[in-house]
Tab-separated table of C-alpha atoms and ligand atoms in Angstrom:
chain	number	residue	atom	x	y	z
A	42	MET	CA	214.142	151.995	49.328
A	43	ASN	CA	212.719	152.144	45.812
A	44	GLU	CA	213.369	148.437	45.380
A	45	LEU	CA	211.763	147.637	48.741
A	46	ILE	CA	208.524	149.501	47.958
A	47	ARG	CA	208.443	148.081	44.443
A	48	ARG	CA	208.565	144.551	45.848
A	49	ALA	CA	206.040	145.355	48.573
A	50	LEU	CA	203.588	146.609	45.941
A	51	MET	CA	204.435	143.614	43.718
A	52	LEU	CA	205.267	145.794	40.720
A	53	PRO	CA	207.247	144.438	37.751
A	54	PRO	CA	210.857	145.693	37.217
A	55	GLN	CA	211.334	149.306	36.117
A	56	ALA	CA	212.659	148.612	32.640
A	57	SER	CA	212.126	151.907	30.794
A	58	SER	CA	213.589	155.372	31.195
A	59	VAL	CA	210.305	156.727	32.607
A	60	ALA	CA	209.349	153.821	34.886
A	61	HIS	CA	211.272	154.991	37.953
A	62	ARG	CA	209.806	158.493	37.913
A	63	ILE	CA	206.280	157.177	37.447
A	64	ASP	CA	206.760	154.785	40.359
A	65	VAL	CA	208.062	157.500	42.685
A	66	LEU	CA	204.953	159.581	42.034
A	67	HIS	CA	202.839	156.487	42.541
A	68	TYR	CA	204.558	155.708	45.878
A	69	THR	CA	204.083	159.292	47.069
A	70	VAL	CA	200.375	159.335	46.265
A	71	ILE	CA	199.791	155.857	47.730
A	72	GLY	CA	201.898	156.736	50.790
A	73	ALA	CA	199.912	159.924	51.389
A	74	ALA	CA	196.636	158.024	51.002
A	75	PHE	CA	197.819	155.429	53.544
A	76	ALA	CA	198.961	158.105	55.998
A	77	VAL	CA	195.660	159.999	55.813
A	78	CYS	CA	193.735	156.740	56.118
A	79	PHE	CA	195.649	155.728	59.281
A	80	LEU	CA	195.188	159.208	60.741
A	81	VAL	CA	191.413	159.057	60.165
A	82	PHE	CA	191.139	155.589	61.739
A	83	ALA	CA	193.302	156.601	64.719
A	84	LEU	CA	191.136	159.672	65.306
A	85	ILE	CA	187.959	157.576	65.077
A	86	GLY	CA	189.386	155.287	67.769
A	87	TYR	CA	190.407	158.210	69.961
A	88	PHE	CA	187.070	160.012	69.603
A	89	LEU	CA	185.146	156.801	70.360
A	90	ILE	CA	186.786	156.645	73.773
A	91	ARG	CA	187.185	160.332	74.511
A	92	PHE	CA	183.586	161.285	73.711
A	93	ARG	CA	181.778	158.126	74.763
A	94	ASP	CA	178.316	158.501	76.245
A	95	HIS	CA	178.079	159.089	80.017
A	96	GLU	CA	174.961	159.023	82.173
A	97	GLY	CA	173.725	162.548	82.594
A	98	ARG	CA	176.513	164.197	80.592
A	99	LYS	CA	176.001	166.139	77.399
A	100	PRO	CA	178.749	165.525	74.830
A	101	PRO	CA	180.937	168.646	74.570
A	102	ARG	CA	180.804	170.631	71.318
A	103	TYR	CA	184.005	171.641	69.622
A	104	LYS	CA	184.525	174.299	67.031
A	105	LEU	CA	187.713	174.322	64.946
A	106	PRO	CA	189.375	177.774	64.748
A	107	HIS	CA	189.142	179.308	61.243
A	108	LEU	CA	192.900	179.473	60.910
A	109	VAL	CA	193.232	175.694	61.382
A	110	GLU	CA	190.576	175.091	58.737
A	111	VAL	CA	192.311	177.381	56.262
A	112	VAL	CA	195.678	175.725	56.889
A	113	LEU	CA	194.276	172.202	56.465
A	114	ALA	CA	192.487	173.117	53.231
A	115	SER	CA	195.584	174.889	51.840
A	116	VAL	CA	197.906	171.999	52.652
A	117	THR	CA	195.557	169.535	50.936
A	118	LEU	CA	195.194	171.773	47.892
A	119	ALA	CA	198.955	172.331	47.694
A	120	ALA	CA	199.615	168.579	47.846
A	121	PHE	CA	197.186	167.883	45.011
A	122	LEU	CA	198.584	170.726	42.898
A	123	ALA	CA	202.125	169.454	43.454
A	124	TRP	CA	201.167	165.946	42.344
A	125	TRP	CA	199.359	167.342	39.348
A	126	PHE	CA	202.415	169.369	38.403
A	127	VAL	CA	204.779	166.396	38.670
A	128	GLY	CA	202.300	164.121	36.878
A	129	PHE	CA	201.672	166.607	34.088
A	130	THR	CA	205.396	167.162	33.502
A	131	GLN	CA	205.867	163.411	33.211
A	132	PHE	CA	202.839	163.136	30.931
A	133	GLU	CA	204.231	165.793	28.611
A	134	ASP	CA	207.548	163.976	28.507
A	135	ILE	CA	205.851	160.675	27.685
A	136	ARG	CA	203.852	162.395	24.922
A	137	THR	CA	206.871	163.953	23.180
A	138	PRO	CA	209.083	161.465	21.352
A	139	PRO	CA	212.732	162.519	20.866
A	140	SER	CA	213.590	163.309	17.245
A	141	ASN	CA	216.198	160.546	17.074
A	142	ALA	CA	213.686	157.822	17.946
A	143	ILE	CA	213.483	154.704	15.759
A	144	ARG	CA	209.959	154.577	14.342
A	145	ILE	CA	208.303	151.181	14.539
A	146	TYR	CA	204.711	150.661	13.445
A	147	THR	CA	202.407	148.318	15.266
A	148	VAL	CA	199.121	146.931	14.051
A	149	ALA	CA	196.802	145.201	16.480
A	150	LYS	CA	194.160	142.761	15.434
A	151	GLN	CA	192.151	140.077	17.170
A	152	TRP	CA	194.287	138.698	18.774
A	153	MET	CA	197.847	139.567	17.942
A	154	TRP	CA	200.360	142.387	17.628
A	155	GLN	CA	202.177	142.939	14.380
A	156	PHE	CA	205.291	145.104	14.219
A	157	VAL	CA	206.759	146.761	11.130
A	158	TYR	CA	210.341	148.016	11.289
A	159	PRO	CA	211.895	150.879	9.260
A	160	SER	CA	213.558	148.254	7.067
A	161	GLY	CA	210.128	146.988	6.019
A	162	MET	CA	210.511	143.791	7.990
A	163	ALA	CA	207.454	142.619	9.913
A	164	ALA	CA	207.170	140.431	13.005
A	165	GLU	CA	204.311	139.062	15.061
A	166	ASP	CA	203.962	139.338	18.827
A	167	GLU	CA	207.660	140.055	19.202
A	168	LEU	CA	209.110	143.548	19.328
A	169	ARG	CA	212.907	143.699	19.301
A	170	VAL	CA	214.533	146.950	20.349
A	171	PRO	CA	218.063	148.087	21.202
A	172	VAL	CA	218.591	149.273	24.795
A	173	GLY	CA	219.374	152.941	25.380
A	174	GLN	CA	217.733	153.996	22.128
A	175	PRO	CA	214.379	155.838	22.053
A	176	ILE	CA	211.708	153.918	20.156
A	177	GLU	CA	208.601	155.599	18.813
A	178	LEU	CA	205.758	153.158	18.396
A	179	LEU	CA	203.034	154.226	15.960
A	180	GLY	CA	200.012	152.056	16.578
A	181	THR	CA	196.762	151.331	14.835
A	182	SER	CA	194.181	148.555	14.795
A	183	ARG	CA	192.664	146.449	12.044
A	184	ASP	CA	189.401	145.742	13.838
A	185	VAL	CA	188.393	146.927	17.307
A	186	ILE	CA	190.006	149.051	20.002
A	187	HIS	CA	192.966	147.376	21.682
A	188	SER	CA	195.436	148.808	24.150
A	189	PHE	CA	199.188	148.322	23.950
A	190	TYR	CA	200.510	147.811	27.452
A	191	VAL	CA	203.989	146.992	28.722
A	192	PRO	CA	203.768	146.858	32.531
A	193	ALA	CA	207.561	146.843	32.990
A	194	PHE	CA	207.766	150.096	31.000
A	195	ARG	CA	204.791	151.610	32.887
A	196	LEU	CA	203.351	152.610	29.513
A	197	LYS	CA	199.989	151.993	27.897
A	198	GLU	CA	198.324	153.408	24.814
A	199	ASP	CA	195.056	152.598	23.091
A	200	VAL	CA	195.191	151.661	19.410
A	201	LEU	CA	192.167	152.421	17.252
A	202	PRO	CA	191.045	151.396	13.775
A	203	GLY	CA	191.661	154.087	11.144
A	204	ARG	CA	193.808	156.187	13.442
A	205	ILE	CA	197.406	156.266	14.577
A	206	THR	CA	198.353	156.795	18.189
A	207	THR	CA	201.937	157.034	19.339
A	208	LEU	CA	203.963	156.082	22.361
A	209	TRP	CA	207.688	156.196	22.943
A	210	PHE	CA	210.082	154.534	25.331
A	211	THR	CA	213.729	153.760	25.932
A	212	ALA	CA	214.419	150.293	27.265
A	213	GLU	CA	217.163	150.419	29.872
A	214	GLU	CA	218.146	146.800	30.505
A	215	PRO	CA	218.400	143.905	28.073
A	216	GLY	CA	215.627	141.423	28.775
A	217	THR	CA	212.209	140.183	27.785
A	218	TYR	CA	209.145	142.116	28.870
A	219	GLN	CA	205.487	141.229	28.554
A	220	ILE	CA	203.152	143.058	26.163
A	221	LEU	CA	199.508	142.824	27.172
A	222	CYS	CA	196.316	144.066	25.620
A	223	ALA	CA	194.637	146.274	28.199
A	224	GLU	CA	191.290	146.797	26.510
A	225	TYR	CA	188.719	144.009	26.413
A	226	CYS	CA	188.551	143.188	22.702
A	227	GLY	CA	186.740	139.869	22.420
A	228	ALA	CA	187.003	136.223	23.402
A	229	GLY	CA	190.760	136.029	22.828
A	230	HIS	CA	191.605	139.235	24.724
A	231	SER	CA	193.496	137.475	27.509
A	232	ARG	CA	195.565	135.567	24.955
A	233	MET	CA	196.569	138.765	23.141
A	234	ARG	CA	200.086	138.826	24.504
A	235	GLY	CA	203.436	139.607	23.041
A	236	ARG	CA	206.885	140.442	24.262
A	237	VAL	CA	209.419	143.197	23.957
A	238	ILE	CA	212.935	141.851	23.618
A	239	ALA	CA	215.431	144.538	24.566
A	240	MET	CA	218.850	143.743	23.113
A	241	GLN	CA	222.347	145.198	23.244
A	242	PRO	CA	222.696	147.653	20.316
A	243	THR	CA	225.297	145.450	18.594
A	244	ASP	CA	223.074	142.353	18.863
A	245	TYR	CA	220.175	144.399	17.551
A	246	ALA	CA	222.177	145.647	14.568
A	247	THR	CA	223.203	142.088	13.718
A	248	TRP	CA	219.614	140.911	13.996
A	249	VAL	CA	218.324	143.731	11.759
A	250	GLN	CA	220.969	142.958	9.126
A	251	GLY	CA	219.935	139.334	9.073
A	252	HIS	CA	216.274	140.168	8.538
A	253	THR	CA	216.243	143.170	6.256
A	254	SER	CA	214.093	142.809	3.186
A	255	GLY	CA	214.176	146.317	1.778
A	256	ASP	CA	213.026	149.681	2.912
A	257	LEU	CA	209.620	150.751	4.189
A	258	ALA	CA	209.534	153.996	2.191
A	259	SER	CA	210.165	152.248	-1.136
A	260	THR	CA	207.509	149.665	-0.284
A	261	GLY	CA	205.231	152.678	0.245
A	262	GLU	CA	206.154	154.071	-3.154
A	263	HIS	CA	205.158	150.806	-4.855
A	264	LEU	CA	201.905	150.680	-2.900
A	265	ALA	CA	201.082	154.315	-3.727
A	266	ALA	CA	201.411	153.483	-7.432
A	267	GLN	CA	199.493	150.224	-7.061
A	268	TYR	CA	196.545	151.781	-5.202
A	269	GLY	CA	196.341	154.718	-7.604
A	270	CYS	CA	197.350	157.396	-5.052
A	271	LEU	CA	199.801	158.876	-7.551
A	272	ARG	CA	197.067	159.514	-10.105
A	273	CYS	CA	195.862	162.416	-7.929
A	274	HIS	CA	198.897	163.269	-5.788
A	275	THR	CA	202.177	164.375	-7.327
A	276	VAL	CA	205.522	163.982	-5.610
A	277	ASP	CA	207.245	167.014	-7.140
A	278	GLY	CA	205.231	169.824	-5.556
A	279	THR	CA	202.746	170.454	-8.390
A	280	PRO	CA	199.158	170.471	-7.146
A	281	HIS	CA	196.910	168.035	-9.003
A	282	LEU	CA	193.503	166.610	-8.035
A	283	GLY	CA	194.877	166.324	-4.509
A	284	PRO	CA	197.657	168.128	-2.649
A	285	SER	CA	201.208	167.216	-3.646
A	286	TRP	CA	203.070	164.891	-1.277
A	287	LYS	CA	206.306	166.815	-1.670
A	288	ASP	CA	207.107	168.446	1.687
A	289	LEU	CA	203.643	167.541	2.952
A	290	TYR	CA	204.794	165.581	5.989
A	291	GLY	CA	205.159	167.805	9.041
A	292	SER	CA	203.781	170.882	7.255
A	293	THR	CA	200.829	172.913	8.463
A	294	VAL	CA	197.846	172.431	6.169
A	295	PRO	CA	194.930	174.904	5.853
A	296	LEU	CA	191.583	173.126	6.017
A	297	ASP	CA	188.387	173.593	4.084
A	298	GLY	CA	186.019	175.556	6.314
A	299	GLY	CA	188.865	177.135	8.300
A	300	GLY	CA	191.399	175.825	10.762
A	301	ARG	CA	194.767	174.207	10.295
A	302	VAL	CA	196.278	170.856	11.013
A	303	ILE	CA	199.827	169.513	11.132
A	304	ALA	CA	200.267	166.765	8.544
A	305	ASP	CA	201.666	164.142	10.908
A	306	ASP	CA	201.224	160.361	10.941
A	307	ALA	CA	197.846	160.610	12.645
A	308	TYR	CA	196.485	163.155	10.146
A	309	LEU	CA	197.841	161.377	7.057
A	310	THR	CA	196.393	158.058	8.196
A	311	GLU	CA	193.047	159.653	9.015
A	312	SER	CA	193.004	161.230	5.551
A	313	MET	CA	193.479	157.822	3.923
A	314	MET	CA	190.719	156.243	5.964
A	315	ASP	CA	188.294	159.169	6.215
A	316	PRO	CA	189.372	161.690	3.544
A	317	THR	CA	186.512	164.180	3.865
A	318	VAL	CA	186.784	164.796	7.613
A	319	LYS	CA	189.690	167.233	7.324
A	320	LEU	CA	189.679	168.316	3.707
A	321	VAL	CA	192.574	170.514	2.576
A	322	ALA	CA	191.313	173.964	1.532
A	323	GLY	CA	190.994	174.405	-2.226
A	324	TYR	CA	190.569	170.725	-3.125
A	325	PRO	CA	187.320	168.954	-4.015
A	326	PRO	CA	186.169	166.026	-1.836
A	327	LEU	CA	187.020	163.446	-4.505
A	328	MET	CA	189.150	160.983	-2.624
A	329	PRO	CA	187.631	157.592	-1.803
A	330	SER	CA	188.135	156.030	1.618
A	331	TYR	CA	190.816	153.378	1.933
A	332	LEU	CA	189.427	151.984	5.171
A	333	GLY	CA	189.448	148.205	4.812
A	334	ARG	CA	191.409	148.425	1.538
A	335	LEU	CA	194.789	149.359	2.929
A	336	SER	CA	196.123	147.140	5.694
A	337	GLY	CA	197.859	148.761	8.668
A	338	PRO	CA	201.395	148.013	7.455
A	339	GLU	CA	200.477	149.260	3.961
A	340	ALA	CA	199.140	152.553	5.323
A	341	ALA	CA	202.296	152.823	7.444
A	342	ALA	CA	204.494	152.251	4.390
A	343	ILE	CA	202.690	154.996	2.447
A	344	VAL	CA	203.063	157.426	5.365
A	345	GLU	CA	206.748	156.528	5.485
A	346	TYR	CA	207.002	157.227	1.739
A	347	ILE	CA	205.318	160.641	2.157
A	348	ARG	CA	207.720	161.293	5.009
A	349	SER	CA	210.675	160.509	2.747
A	350	LEU	CA	209.535	163.230	0.304
A	351	ARG	CA	210.589	166.101	2.519
A	352	SER	CA	213.364	168.343	1.221
A	353	THR	CA	214.677	168.845	4.761
A	354	PRO	CA	214.463	165.526	6.571
A	355	GLY	CA	215.156	165.334	10.263
A	356	GLU	CA	212.177	166.996	11.887
B	188	CUA	CU1	193.171	143.303	22.145
B	188	CUA	CU2	192.220	143.137	24.315
């Protein structure tokens, strides 16, 4: 049944762990819309004949009983609430990456996708992942807004300059799936394509071994020294001109002017690119912006280094 409707609607294969559920909701909503549409057209046809104009006859007037009106309105409301509930549950699931996900960074620029793996290895327009393993994709852009879209996974997420947005998926079947850019981003937008290659875990492990060049966190450490980050940030917990990076990742940070923020990838990246927007309470606004100075993979490596400085890794 699922397969039949999928083909009828000309949808690509359901290649991620969430695709099937998203499709079922989609079918239900489309099916209901079709049913209501047919009902309305059938009634129009019936009424056209039943109440057609006769010489010397006044068209009869009908009044719907209140109870019928209430029932119709309640059924419609209940249907919409039910869809919202199912949709929202799925949305929440799609928004919450499992803690065992492999973190891969992606940087979009006109007109290509660059991927950076935990080993520090980078690839263009080709994302290799093992099947059955959750992948968390942390995306940003070098220039304009792009949108990372894998139709077969039923997933799409905008990527923005100076910010990190995340998306996660588990590929279910080995195969090659199209990556498209779903946000018009200039003359080469339609050529901004890539592919996800889902591989058997053993093949993936072999491939990673053959391409490993080091470790993203240690690349980040070198970069942090090179860009002068470590002149103001310590890594042993002592506050200096800026907050220490020790145990910073994942902690809750009090902000200047009130409020708190969780120091996640998005916040740390924002702080590199736009340091004064969410200033940590008790520190002067001394830090310069690194927007345009740090490339996407470099910012990712530094975040990965900060992440490695937690005393209790895992969260
Ligand atoms: Cu990038 Cu459209």
